[in-house]
Amino acid sequence: MLAERPPMGWNSWNTFGKEINELLIRETADAMVSEGYRDAGYEYVIIDDCWSLKERVDGKLVPDPALFPGGMEALSEYIHSRGLKFGMYSCAGFKTCAGYPSSYGHEFEDAKQFAAWGVDYLKYDYCNFPNSANTKNAYLTMAAALRCSGRDILFAACNWGEKEPSRWMRSHGAHTYRSTGDIFDVPKSYIDIFESQLGNVEGNAPGCFNDMDMLVCGMRGRGNVGLGGCTDDQYLQHFAMWALMGSPLIIGTDIRNADGPTKSILQNPGLIAINQDEECRPPFTLRQQFQSKEACTLVKLLKGNRLALGLFNLRQDSEDDITFVVSLDDLGIHSESGKALHLTDAVTGEDMGEVKDGLHLRLASQKTKVLLGEIVDG
Ligand code: GLA
């Protein structure tokens, strides 16, 4: 089954935009292995927009030979030989967002071409979409084309949340669907995306996931979508949000040169395990009673008698701490049940002991705490 869990990988767009080539992709595949990303669970190496010639040749999409002299089949073999999977990009309109030929009216032949190149994942964008065409049908058509291509190709639909995709993308064949406009490397961007999707993840389940866009962790203001950059606390917050929300985890930074803090965030085993939990349950929200937008608590039930709690201080400008209060009752554990919650810090692995009534936790601005709870006899 494709997308049994939220897909994990790397995509060229956030850092490199148009500046892509074969060497970059090969070196990234190498870094996925040598820097530990593959072992941490990352699988797909995805080339985004700008890979082809500006026109079709004999009706076909052709990789730009100046950028990809060895061709896509050889690149795909290289990626596969590293134990990874190969992703590519097209678009549902006449041209891609950067003005390259795209798949409107060519869906079946393009899908066959991607399959022949050994592609395992197709990101399918929404620029230059004809006014007269039907959005749902366009995504359904590419889903059908991929299903008929003779290869298992994960269909990563990307229509930026237009026409409420959480209501129809699963039924129309997508394995993931982008639910927002593009992310940028500033805290406001990931926080706005997070806020906007809190009510839109109930449909997440094996086979189809809400994609909140590629991660900006570690970009530090550099690259194609790099603006002001974020602090380490903010990159951790962003990653923890995506992990708990069940979003695909698609890295956007240059992993050939990622620094230590970035690597330890992107490869944090506790957060990845929460994202990849077998049951793939979406989280529910406990809004802190005294806040509207500055604090958020997420609860994600995990397989068995476990759950994950994410506490987020979303204040970016003020220094003020926030005290988070979560009662066991909020988690469905009533005091008469005789149960307690055994807590572990999911990020550090620190054992935090048992709580019987609930917890009070002070967090400074930008700080995040993710706790793993196991329901035990009290
Ligand atoms: C859109 C998408 C981005 C990226 C660019 C490429 O903006 O949302 O993720 O794929 O197109 O041009």
Short mmCIF file of C-alpha atoms and ligand atoms in Angstrom, two decimals:
data_model
loop_
_atom_site.label_atom_id
_atom_site.label_comp_id
_atom_site.label_asym_id
_atom_site.label_seq_id
_atom_site.Cartn_x
_atom_site.Cartn_y
_atom_site.Cartn_z
CA MET A 1 0.00 0.00 0.00
CA LEU A 2 1.28 3.47 -0.85
CA ALA A 3 1.40 6.13 1.86
CA GLU A 4 0.70 3.69 4.65
CA ARG A 5 2.27 6.36 6.87
CA PRO A 6 2.96 10.05 6.15
CA PRO A 7 5.68 10.04 3.44
CA MET A 8 9.16 11.24 4.45
CA GLY A 9 11.79 12.63 2.10
CA TRP A 10 13.61 15.64 0.69
CA ASN A 11 12.52 18.09 -2.04
CA SER A 12 14.67 20.52 -4.04
CA TRP A 13 12.34 23.55 -4.07
CA ASN A 14 12.73 25.28 -0.70
CA THR A 15 16.46 25.72 -0.96
CA PHE A 16 17.37 25.35 -4.61
CA GLY A 17 14.36 26.55 -6.66
CA LYS A 18 15.59 26.65 -10.26
CA GLU A 19 19.20 25.88 -9.33
CA ILE A 20 18.96 22.12 -9.67
CA ASN A 21 21.07 19.57 -11.50
CA GLU A 22 22.05 15.95 -11.53
CA LEU A 23 25.05 16.36 -9.25
CA LEU A 24 22.97 18.08 -6.56
CA ILE A 25 20.44 15.25 -6.63
CA ARG A 26 23.14 12.57 -6.50
CA GLU A 27 24.95 14.30 -3.66
CA THR A 28 21.67 14.68 -1.80
CA ALA A 29 20.96 10.96 -2.22
CA ASP A 30 24.45 10.26 -0.86
CA ALA A 31 23.85 12.59 2.10
CA MET A 32 20.53 10.92 2.84
CA VAL A 33 22.53 7.78 3.53
CA SER A 34 25.83 9.09 4.96
CA GLU A 35 24.22 11.73 7.20
CA GLY A 36 21.73 9.28 8.67
CA TYR A 37 18.48 10.54 7.12
CA ARG A 38 17.62 7.27 5.42
CA ASP A 39 18.06 5.34 8.65
CA ALA A 40 15.90 7.91 10.42
CA GLY A 41 13.06 7.08 7.99
CA TYR A 42 13.44 9.52 5.08
CA GLU A 43 12.89 7.81 1.78
CA TYR A 44 11.98 10.02 -1.19
CA VAL A 45 14.42 12.28 -3.09
CA ILE A 46 12.17 14.65 -5.04
CA ILE A 47 13.06 16.96 -7.91
CA ASP A 48 10.62 19.87 -7.95
CA ASP A 49 9.91 22.35 -10.80
CA CYS A 50 12.40 23.46 -13.50
CA TRP A 51 13.88 20.09 -14.54
CA SER A 52 12.70 19.93 -18.16
CA LEU A 53 13.26 21.68 -21.45
CA LYS A 54 10.94 24.64 -21.98
CA GLU A 55 9.05 22.79 -24.75
CA ARG A 56 7.98 19.22 -25.29
CA VAL A 57 9.88 17.26 -27.94
CA ASP A 58 7.69 14.95 -30.07
CA GLY A 59 4.99 15.46 -27.47
CA LYS A 60 7.22 14.28 -24.62
CA LEU A 61 8.64 15.93 -21.53
CA VAL A 62 12.42 15.97 -21.85
CA PRO A 63 14.87 16.58 -19.00
CA ASP A 64 17.11 19.56 -19.72
CA PRO A 65 20.33 17.88 -20.93
CA ALA A 66 22.45 20.74 -19.61
CA LEU A 67 21.17 20.01 -16.07
CA PHE A 68 20.58 16.27 -16.26
CA PRO A 69 23.09 15.00 -18.84
CA GLY A 70 22.78 11.39 -17.68
CA GLY A 71 18.98 11.42 -18.04
CA MET A 72 16.30 10.53 -15.53
CA GLU A 73 16.54 6.78 -15.82
CA ALA A 74 20.17 6.72 -14.71
CA LEU A 75 19.47 9.20 -11.92
CA SER A 76 16.58 7.09 -10.76
CA GLU A 77 18.80 3.99 -10.75
CA TYR A 78 21.38 5.86 -8.70
CA ILE A 79 18.77 6.90 -6.14
CA HIS A 80 17.35 3.37 -5.99
CA SER A 81 20.84 1.91 -5.55
CA ARG A 82 21.11 3.98 -2.35
CA GLY A 83 17.96 2.29 -1.01
CA LEU A 84 15.88 5.42 -1.65
CA LYS A 85 12.92 6.35 -3.84
CA PHE A 86 12.71 8.87 -6.66
CA GLY A 87 10.22 11.74 -6.86
CA MET A 88 9.45 14.14 -9.69
CA TYR A 89 7.17 17.08 -10.36
CA SER A 90 4.53 18.10 -12.87
CA CYS A 91 1.45 20.27 -12.83
CA ALA A 92 -2.25 20.05 -13.65
CA GLY A 93 -2.21 23.21 -15.79
CA PHE A 94 -0.73 24.13 -19.21
CA LYS A 95 2.58 25.19 -17.69
CA THR A 96 4.20 24.56 -14.34
CA CYS A 97 4.43 27.40 -11.83
CA ALA A 98 7.88 28.31 -13.19
CA GLY A 99 6.65 28.17 -16.80
CA TYR A 100 7.76 24.70 -17.92
CA PRO A 101 5.56 22.30 -19.90
CA SER A 102 3.07 20.47 -17.73
CA SER A 103 0.58 17.65 -17.90
CA TYR A 104 -2.85 19.12 -18.70
CA GLY A 105 -4.13 16.97 -21.58
CA HIS A 106 -1.01 14.76 -21.46
CA GLU A 107 -1.73 12.89 -18.24
CA PHE A 108 -1.61 9.32 -19.48
CA GLU A 109 1.50 9.69 -21.65
CA ASP A 110 3.35 11.63 -18.93
CA ALA A 111 2.47 9.06 -16.27
CA LYS A 112 3.82 6.34 -18.56
CA GLN A 113 6.99 8.35 -19.04
CA PHE A 114 7.44 8.83 -15.29
CA ALA A 115 6.94 5.10 -14.78
CA ALA A 116 9.55 4.34 -17.47
CA TRP A 117 12.02 6.55 -15.62
CA GLY A 118 11.43 4.61 -12.41
CA VAL A 119 9.62 7.43 -10.64
CA ASP A 120 8.04 6.50 -7.29
CA TYR A 121 6.39 9.81 -6.30
CA LEU A 122 4.80 12.58 -8.35
CA LYS A 123 4.14 16.04 -6.95
CA TYR A 124 1.32 17.53 -9.01
CA ASP A 125 0.94 21.29 -8.84
CA TYR A 126 -1.93 23.62 -9.83
CA CYS A 127 -0.53 26.64 -11.72
CA ASN A 128 -1.89 27.81 -15.07
CA PHE A 129 -4.96 25.67 -14.70
CA PRO A 130 -7.55 26.41 -17.42
CA ASN A 131 -10.62 28.30 -16.18
CA SER A 132 -12.89 26.00 -18.12
CA ALA A 133 -11.45 22.81 -16.60
CA ASN A 134 -12.67 20.97 -13.53
CA THR A 135 -10.19 20.78 -10.65
CA LYS A 136 -11.43 17.56 -9.08
CA ASN A 137 -11.53 15.86 -12.44
CA ALA A 138 -7.98 16.98 -13.28
CA TYR A 139 -6.61 15.35 -10.11
CA LEU A 140 -8.78 12.27 -10.67
CA THR A 141 -7.37 12.00 -14.20
CA MET A 142 -3.75 12.06 -13.09
CA ALA A 143 -4.61 9.59 -10.31
CA ALA A 144 -6.06 7.26 -12.97
CA ALA A 145 -3.05 7.78 -15.25
CA LEU A 146 -0.64 6.88 -12.44
CA ARG A 147 -2.69 3.86 -11.46
CA CYS A 148 -2.53 2.66 -15.07
CA SER A 149 1.19 3.41 -15.45
CA GLY A 150 2.33 -0.05 -14.44
CA ARG A 151 4.31 1.28 -11.47
CA ASP A 152 3.42 2.18 -7.89
CA ILE A 153 3.69 5.96 -7.94
CA LEU A 154 2.68 7.95 -4.89
CA PHE A 155 0.39 10.80 -6.00
CA ALA A 156 1.30 13.98 -4.10
CA ALA A 157 -1.40 16.44 -5.14
CA CYS A 158 -0.65 20.11 -4.57
CA ASN A 159 -3.49 22.58 -5.09
CA TRP A 160 -2.61 24.77 -2.11
CA GLY A 161 -5.86 24.09 -0.24
CA GLU A 162 -8.13 25.44 -2.96
CA LYS A 163 -11.68 24.04 -3.03
CA GLU A 164 -11.30 22.34 0.36
CA PRO A 165 -9.14 19.37 -0.65
CA SER A 166 -9.56 17.66 2.74
CA ARG A 167 -13.14 17.00 1.60
CA TRP A 168 -12.35 15.26 -1.69
CA MET A 169 -8.67 14.46 -2.37
CA ARG A 170 -8.79 11.07 -0.65
CA SER A 171 -11.77 9.97 -2.74
CA HIS A 172 -10.12 11.32 -5.91
CA GLY A 173 -6.98 9.24 -5.57
CA ALA A 174 -4.35 11.48 -3.94
CA HIS A 175 -1.97 9.98 -1.37
CA THR A 176 -1.10 13.40 -0.02
CA TYR A 177 -2.60 16.80 -0.74
CA ARG A 178 -1.04 20.20 -0.11
CA SER A 179 -3.50 22.13 1.95
CA THR A 180 -1.96 25.61 2.00
CA GLY A 181 0.00 28.13 -0.02
CA ASP A 182 3.79 28.01 0.00
CA ILE A 183 5.77 27.98 3.21
CA PHE A 184 8.60 30.48 3.84
CA ASP A 185 11.46 30.36 6.29
CA VAL A 186 9.98 32.65 8.95
CA PRO A 187 8.03 31.69 12.09
CA LYS A 188 4.82 33.43 11.03
CA SER A 189 4.65 31.19 7.97
CA TYR A 190 4.76 27.83 9.75
CA ILE A 191 2.50 29.10 12.56
CA ASP A 192 -0.12 30.39 10.10
CA ILE A 193 -0.08 27.07 8.24
CA PHE A 194 -0.42 25.16 11.50
CA GLU A 195 -3.33 27.32 12.69
CA SER A 196 -5.08 27.04 9.34
CA GLN A 197 -4.98 23.24 9.35
CA LEU A 198 -5.99 22.50 12.95
CA GLY A 199 -9.53 21.75 11.82
CA ASN A 200 -8.55 19.95 8.62
CA VAL A 201 -6.71 16.81 9.65
CA GLU A 202 -9.52 14.59 10.87
CA GLY A 203 -9.40 12.71 7.53
CA ASN A 204 -5.72 11.74 7.89
CA ALA A 205 -5.38 7.98 7.74
CA PRO A 206 -3.25 5.39 5.96
CA GLY A 207 -3.47 6.00 2.23
CA CYS A 208 -3.96 9.80 2.23
CA PHE A 209 -2.54 12.64 4.33
CA ASN A 210 -2.88 16.42 4.59
CA ASP A 211 0.47 17.85 3.43
CA MET A 212 1.25 21.12 5.22
CA ASP A 213 4.16 21.80 2.82
CA MET A 214 7.86 21.08 2.96
CA LEU A 215 9.87 21.75 6.10
CA VAL A 216 11.99 24.87 6.43
CA CYS A 217 13.96 23.49 9.41
CA GLY A 218 17.62 24.41 9.16
CA MET A 219 17.35 26.81 6.20
CA ARG A 220 18.43 29.73 8.39
CA GLY A 221 17.22 32.29 5.90
CA ARG A 222 19.13 30.88 2.96
CA GLY A 223 17.78 29.59 -0.33
CA ASN A 224 14.71 29.95 -2.46
CA VAL A 225 12.09 30.35 0.29
CA GLY A 226 14.56 31.55 2.92
CA LEU A 227 13.46 34.90 4.34
CA GLY A 228 14.48 35.87 7.85
CA GLY A 229 15.07 32.33 9.08
CA CYS A 230 13.99 30.90 12.44
CA THR A 231 15.70 30.05 15.72
CA ASP A 232 16.47 26.47 16.75
CA ASP A 233 13.51 26.58 19.16
CA GLN A 234 11.27 27.61 16.28
CA TYR A 235 12.61 24.92 13.94
CA LEU A 236 11.91 22.35 16.66
CA GLN A 237 8.43 23.80 17.13
CA HIS A 238 7.75 23.62 13.39
CA PHE A 239 8.97 20.01 13.17
CA ALA A 240 6.99 18.96 16.25
CA MET A 241 3.83 20.52 14.78
CA TRP A 242 4.23 18.67 11.47
CA ALA A 243 5.02 15.45 13.35
CA LEU A 244 1.93 15.61 15.56
CA MET A 245 -0.38 16.79 12.78
CA GLY A 246 0.52 13.73 10.69
CA SER A 247 1.87 15.82 7.81
CA PRO A 248 4.35 14.32 5.38
CA LEU A 249 7.87 15.20 6.53
CA ILE A 250 9.62 16.49 3.43
CA ILE A 251 12.90 18.23 4.20
CA GLY A 252 13.62 21.47 2.34
CA THR A 253 17.08 22.35 3.60
CA ASP A 254 20.42 21.42 2.01
CA ILE A 255 21.14 18.18 3.86
CA ARG A 256 24.67 18.00 2.44
CA ASN A 257 25.58 20.86 4.78
CA ALA A 258 23.08 20.78 7.62
CA ASP A 259 24.40 21.84 11.03
CA GLY A 260 24.18 19.77 14.21
CA PRO A 261 21.00 21.30 15.69
CA THR A 262 19.20 20.93 12.34
CA LYS A 263 20.17 17.27 12.06
CA SER A 264 19.07 16.49 15.57
CA ILE A 265 15.69 18.11 14.96
CA LEU A 266 15.10 16.44 11.58
CA GLN A 267 16.26 13.06 12.86
CA ASN A 268 14.66 13.17 16.30
CA PRO A 269 13.53 9.57 16.81
CA GLY A 270 10.77 10.40 19.29
CA LEU A 271 9.07 12.97 17.05
CA ILE A 272 9.43 10.80 13.96
CA ALA A 273 7.90 7.83 15.78
CA ILE A 274 4.89 9.97 16.72
CA ASN A 275 4.45 11.06 13.09
CA GLN A 276 4.83 7.48 11.85
CA ASP A 277 2.64 5.80 14.48
CA GLU A 278 0.92 2.82 12.94
CA GLU A 279 -2.61 4.02 13.67
CA CYS A 280 -2.02 7.41 12.00
CA ARG A 281 -4.65 9.11 14.14
CA PRO A 282 -5.02 12.85 13.73
CA PRO A 283 -4.54 14.97 16.86
CA PHE A 284 -7.26 16.86 18.68
CA THR A 285 -6.76 20.30 20.16
CA LEU A 286 -7.00 21.44 23.76
CA ARG A 287 -7.05 25.19 23.55
CA GLN A 288 -5.63 26.70 26.69
CA GLN A 289 -8.60 28.37 28.33
CA PHE A 290 -6.85 31.72 28.77
CA GLN A 291 -5.50 32.08 25.24
CA SER A 292 -6.79 32.16 21.76
CA LYS A 293 -3.82 32.11 19.47
CA GLU A 294 -0.78 32.07 21.69
CA ALA A 295 -0.83 28.60 23.13
CA CYS A 296 -1.94 25.33 21.71
CA THR A 297 -2.02 21.82 23.11
CA LEU A 298 -2.39 18.85 20.80
CA VAL A 299 -3.22 15.31 21.83
CA LYS A 300 -2.52 12.44 19.46
CA LEU A 301 -3.56 8.94 20.42
CA LEU A 302 -0.92 6.35 19.59
CA LYS A 303 -1.10 2.61 19.17
CA GLY A 304 -1.96 0.76 22.36
CA ASN A 305 -2.40 2.64 25.63
CA ARG A 306 -0.14 5.54 24.64
CA LEU A 307 -0.62 9.10 23.53
CA ALA A 308 1.47 12.10 22.57
CA LEU A 309 0.94 15.56 24.01
CA GLY A 310 2.31 18.59 22.21
CA LEU A 311 2.45 21.88 24.13
CA PHE A 312 3.28 24.90 22.01
CA ASN A 313 4.01 28.44 23.22
CA LEU A 314 3.31 30.33 20.00
CA ARG A 315 4.30 33.75 21.35
CA GLN A 316 7.05 35.03 19.15
CA ASP A 317 7.41 38.64 20.21
CA SER A 318 6.70 38.59 23.92
CA GLU A 319 9.04 37.08 26.48
CA ASP A 320 6.20 35.90 28.67
CA ASP A 321 6.01 32.31 29.77
CA ILE A 322 2.76 30.43 29.48
CA THR A 323 1.66 27.84 32.00
CA PHE A 324 0.05 24.88 30.32
CA VAL A 325 -2.50 22.96 32.33
CA VAL A 326 -3.69 19.57 31.17
CA SER A 327 -5.90 17.45 33.38
CA LEU A 328 -6.07 13.70 32.99
CA ASP A 329 -9.79 14.22 32.55
CA ASP A 330 -9.00 16.14 29.32
CA LEU A 331 -7.40 12.93 28.10
CA GLY A 332 -10.38 10.75 28.95
CA ILE A 333 -8.79 9.45 32.15
CA HIS A 334 -11.22 10.13 34.99
CA SER A 335 -10.02 10.19 38.58
CA GLU A 336 -12.21 7.18 39.53
CA SER A 337 -10.49 5.10 36.86
CA GLY A 338 -7.54 4.39 39.14
CA LYS A 339 -5.22 5.17 36.23
CA ALA A 340 -2.19 7.42 36.01
CA LEU A 341 -0.12 8.74 33.13
CA HIS A 342 3.54 7.82 32.89
CA LEU A 343 5.31 10.61 30.98
CA THR A 344 8.49 10.67 28.93
CA ASP A 345 9.92 13.69 27.13
CA ALA A 346 9.59 12.61 23.48
CA VAL A 347 12.42 14.86 22.30
CA THR A 348 15.05 14.06 24.94
CA GLY A 349 13.85 10.66 26.15
CA GLU A 350 13.89 11.89 29.77
CA ASP A 351 11.63 9.95 32.13
CA MET A 352 9.23 12.42 33.80
CA GLY A 353 7.49 10.05 36.16
CA GLU A 354 3.79 9.52 36.78
CA VAL A 355 1.00 12.05 37.10
CA LYS A 356 -2.38 11.26 38.66
CA ASP A 357 -4.38 14.50 38.29
CA GLY A 358 -2.75 16.39 35.53
CA LEU A 359 0.20 18.53 34.69
CA HIS A 360 1.22 22.17 34.95
CA LEU A 361 4.11 23.13 32.75
CA ARG A 362 5.64 26.55 32.19
CA LEU A 363 7.07 27.19 28.77
CA ALA A 364 8.95 30.28 27.62
CA SER A 365 8.04 31.93 24.31
CA GLN A 366 8.86 29.89 21.20
CA LYS A 367 9.24 26.77 23.36
CA THR A 368 7.65 23.42 22.73
CA LYS A 369 7.27 20.33 24.86
CA VAL A 370 6.26 17.00 23.39
CA LEU A 371 5.44 14.32 25.93
CA LEU A 372 4.72 10.67 25.46
CA GLY A 373 2.15 9.35 27.90
CA GLU A 374 1.42 5.78 28.78
CA ILE A 375 -1.74 5.04 30.70
CA VAL A 376 -0.80 2.85 33.64
CA ASP A 377 -2.37 1.65 36.89
CA GLY A 378 -2.15 4.50 39.40
C1 GLA B 1 4.25 26.12 -6.33
C2 GLA B 1 4.30 25.06 -5.24
C3 GLA B 1 5.70 25.00 -4.65
C4 GLA B 1 6.71 24.70 -5.74
C5 GLA B 1 6.60 25.74 -6.86
C6 GLA B 1 7.45 25.38 -8.06
O1 GLA B 1 4.42 27.40 -5.81
O2 GLA B 1 3.35 25.32 -4.25
O3 GLA B 1 5.76 24.01 -3.64
O4 GLA B 1 6.48 23.41 -6.26
O5 GLA B 1 5.26 25.87 -7.30
O6 GLA B 1 7.35 26.34 -9.08
#
